[in-house]
C-alpha positions as a printed NumPy array, in Angstrom:
array([[-13.125,  -3.355,  -8.433],
       [-16.316,  -5.327,  -8.91 ],
       [-16.341,  -8.575,  -6.97 ],
       [-19.957,  -9.679,  -7.005],
       [-23.117,  -7.985,  -8.18 ],
       [-26.795,  -8.673,  -7.936],
       [-29.043,  -8.223, -10.96 ],
       [-31.746, -10.136, -12.766],
       [-30.395, -13.182, -14.612],
       [-28.948, -12.184, -17.959],
       [-28.815,  -8.458, -17.178],
       [-25.283,  -7.4  , -16.348],
       [-25.287,  -4.231, -14.239],
       [-23.479,  -1.335, -15.912],
       [-22.171,   1.681, -14.02 ],
       [-21.701,   4.83 , -16.062],
       [-19.137,   7.23 , -14.677],
       [-17.358,  10.175, -16.251],
       [-13.745,   9.47 , -17.16 ],
       [-11.275,  11.842, -15.536],
       [ -7.599,  11.842, -14.718],
       [ -8.372,  12.336, -11.022],
       [ -6.939,   9.609,  -8.835],
       [ -5.723,   8.694,  -5.383],
       [ -2.163,   7.411,  -5.004],
       [ -1.185,   5.371,  -1.965],
       [  2.013,   4.117,  -0.397],
       [  2.081,   1.596,   2.396],
       [  4.13 ,  -0.637,   4.641],
       [  3.43 ,  -3.579,   6.906],
       [  5.46 ,  -4.995,   9.801],
       [  5.714,  -8.689,  10.757],
       [  3.746,  -7.818,  13.926],
       [  0.807,  -6.704,  11.791],
       [  1.251,  -2.938,  12.07 ],
       [  0.038,  -1.113,   8.991],
       [  1.32 ,   2.234,   7.75 ],
       [ -0.3  ,   4.024,   4.851],
       [ -0.337,   7.449,   3.242],
       [ -2.361,   8.647,   0.288],
       [ -2.508,  11.778,  -1.819],
       [ -4.327,  13.117,  -4.857],
       [ -1.255,  13.216,  -7.094],
       [  1.357,  10.713,  -8.163],
       [  4.178,   9.974,  -5.75 ],
       [  7.578,  11.501,  -6.403],
       [ 10.951,  10.769,  -4.814],
       [ 10.459,  13.417,  -2.121],
       [  7.155,  11.795,  -1.144],
       [  8.86 ,   8.411,  -0.778],
       [ 11.532,   9.995,   1.441],
       [  8.786,  11.584,   3.535],
       [  7.151,   8.17 ,   3.981],
       [ 10.485,   6.588,   4.944],
       [ 10.976,   9.335,   7.558],
       [  7.471,   8.573,   8.849],
       [  8.403,   4.908,   9.233],
       [ 11.641,   5.779,  11.037],
       [  9.703,   7.975,  13.494],
       [  7.194,   5.246,  14.33 ],
       [  9.308,   2.079,  14.234],
       [ 12.226,   1.904,  16.712],
       [ 15.583,   0.327,  15.942],
       [ 16.972,  -0.762,  12.617],
       [ 14.516,  -0.997,   9.774],
       [ 14.584,  -3.311,   6.752],
       [ 12.378,  -2.151,   3.877],
       [ 11.675,  -4.743,   1.192],
       [ 10.23 ,  -3.186,  -1.944],
       [  9.963,  -3.656,  -5.677],
       [ 12.331,  -2.236,  -8.264],
       [ 10.192,   0.738,  -9.183],
       [ 12.198,   3.684, -10.472],
       [ 10.761,   5.897,  -7.733],
       [ 12.449,   3.638,  -5.154],
       [ 15.822,   4.143,  -6.856],
       [ 15.571,   7.9  ,  -7.444],
       [ 18.165,  10.477,  -6.427],
       [ 16.068,  11.786,  -3.526],
       [ 16.141,   8.346,  -1.863],
       [ 19.886,   7.987,  -2.492],
       [ 20.51 ,  11.436,  -0.997],
       [ 18.377,  10.577,   2.047],
       [ 20.436,   7.444,   2.687],
       [ 23.698,   9.341,   2.176],
       [ 22.633,  11.968,   4.735],
       [ 22.683,   9.388,   7.524],
       [ 19.456,   7.409,   7.191],
       [ 21.468,   4.362,   6.141],
       [ 22.541,   3.934,   9.786],
       [ 19.02 ,   2.735,  10.678],
       [ 17.493,   1.974,   7.3  ],
       [ 18.352,  -0.86 ,   4.928],
       [ 16.539,  -1.032,   1.597],
       [ 16.286,  -4.391,  -0.146],
       [ 14.945,  -4.632,  -3.668],
       [ 12.857,  -7.612,  -4.742],
       [ 13.619,  -9.401,  -8.015],
       [ 11.846,  -8.063, -11.084],
       [  8.277,  -9.261, -11.582],
       [  8.067, -10.945,  -8.162],
       [  5.062,  -9.406,  -6.387],
       [  4.414, -12.718,  -4.646],
       [  7.454, -12.029,  -2.42 ],
       [  6.109,  -8.639,  -1.285],
       [  3.909,  -8.836,   1.854],
       [  2.441,  -5.398,   1.073],
       [  0.871,  -6.864,  -2.086],
       [ -1.271,  -8.986,   0.235],
       [ -2.481,  -5.808,   1.929],
       [ -3.363,  -4.204,  -1.411],
       [ -5.226,  -7.391,  -2.344],
       [ -7.184,  -7.352,   0.942],
       [ -8.09 ,  -3.704,   0.43 ],
       [ -9.219,  -4.153,  -3.174],
       [-10.968,  -7.512,  -2.947],
       [-12.411,  -7.429,   0.55 ],
       [-12.54 ,  -4.028,   2.206],
       [-13.283,  -1.93 ,  -0.886],
       [-15.065,  -4.474,  -3.058],
       [-17.89 ,  -2.988,  -5.094],
       [-17.153,   0.514,  -3.785],
       [-18.173,   3.145,  -6.291],
       [-17.178,   6.705,  -5.402],
       [-18.288,   9.892,  -7.114],
       [-14.942,  11.657,  -6.658],
       [-11.413,  11.157,  -5.248],
       [-12.393,  12.775,  -1.942],
       [-15.042,  10.139,  -1.366],
       [-12.562,   7.435,  -2.396],
       [-10.012,   8.774,   0.119],
       [-12.645,   8.613,   2.864],
       [-13.582,   5.056,   1.898],
       [ -9.889,   4.101,   1.905],
       [ -9.39 ,   5.527,   5.412],
       [-12.371,   3.571,   6.739],
       [-11.132,   0.39 ,   5.048],
       [ -7.679,   0.863,   6.589],
       [ -9.212,   1.364,  10.027],
       [-11.074,  -1.953,   9.662],
       [ -7.998,  -3.752,   8.362],
       [ -5.733,  -2.463,  11.156],
       [ -7.811,  -4.425,  13.679],
       [ -7.131,  -7.699,  11.853],
       [ -3.556,  -8.273,  13.054],
       [ -3.557, -12.011,  12.368],
       [ -4.671, -11.444,   8.78 ],
       [ -1.955,  -8.819,   8.317],
       [  0.693, -11.142,   9.776],
       [ -0.487, -13.827,   7.364],
       [  0.545, -11.532,   4.474],
       [  4.154, -12.247,   5.494],
       [  3.58 , -15.997,   5.691],
       [  1.871, -15.979,   2.297],
       [  4.889, -14.148,   0.818],
       [  7.15 , -16.938,   2.111],
       [  8.656, -15.27 ,   5.19 ],
       [  8.776, -16.933,   8.613],
       [  7.66 , -14.947,  11.644]])
């Protein structure tokens, strides 16, 4: 995502890159304390991947866990329902946000910080390089606890 560029006046810089279907998919979560959890992979996420991420969260966050997420079909898939039915519902409560309400999702603030601050003007030659850049950006962002906590405040939640 281009944020700001430098070029002679009147000469817009143009980057030429080959178009491919290669991509990096990411899933993430943030806690009110400013802890950041993120996973990425080189293919689209499926229901089993979401369940794996939920298990990861349950391993690293003690006690009961409230997950607030959007109404994406992957969040409502059979794999997630089966996971809850197998006993995860004892510790895990999933709450769906209203349709078209990203402003209520604190994780959207994290994505915005990554795209507009940490990864601004990053141009990678392949998905492997993008994954490396994403890991470095996450490492920088994890040290900014107050900024991460502010994502909750910005979404309208009190801490």
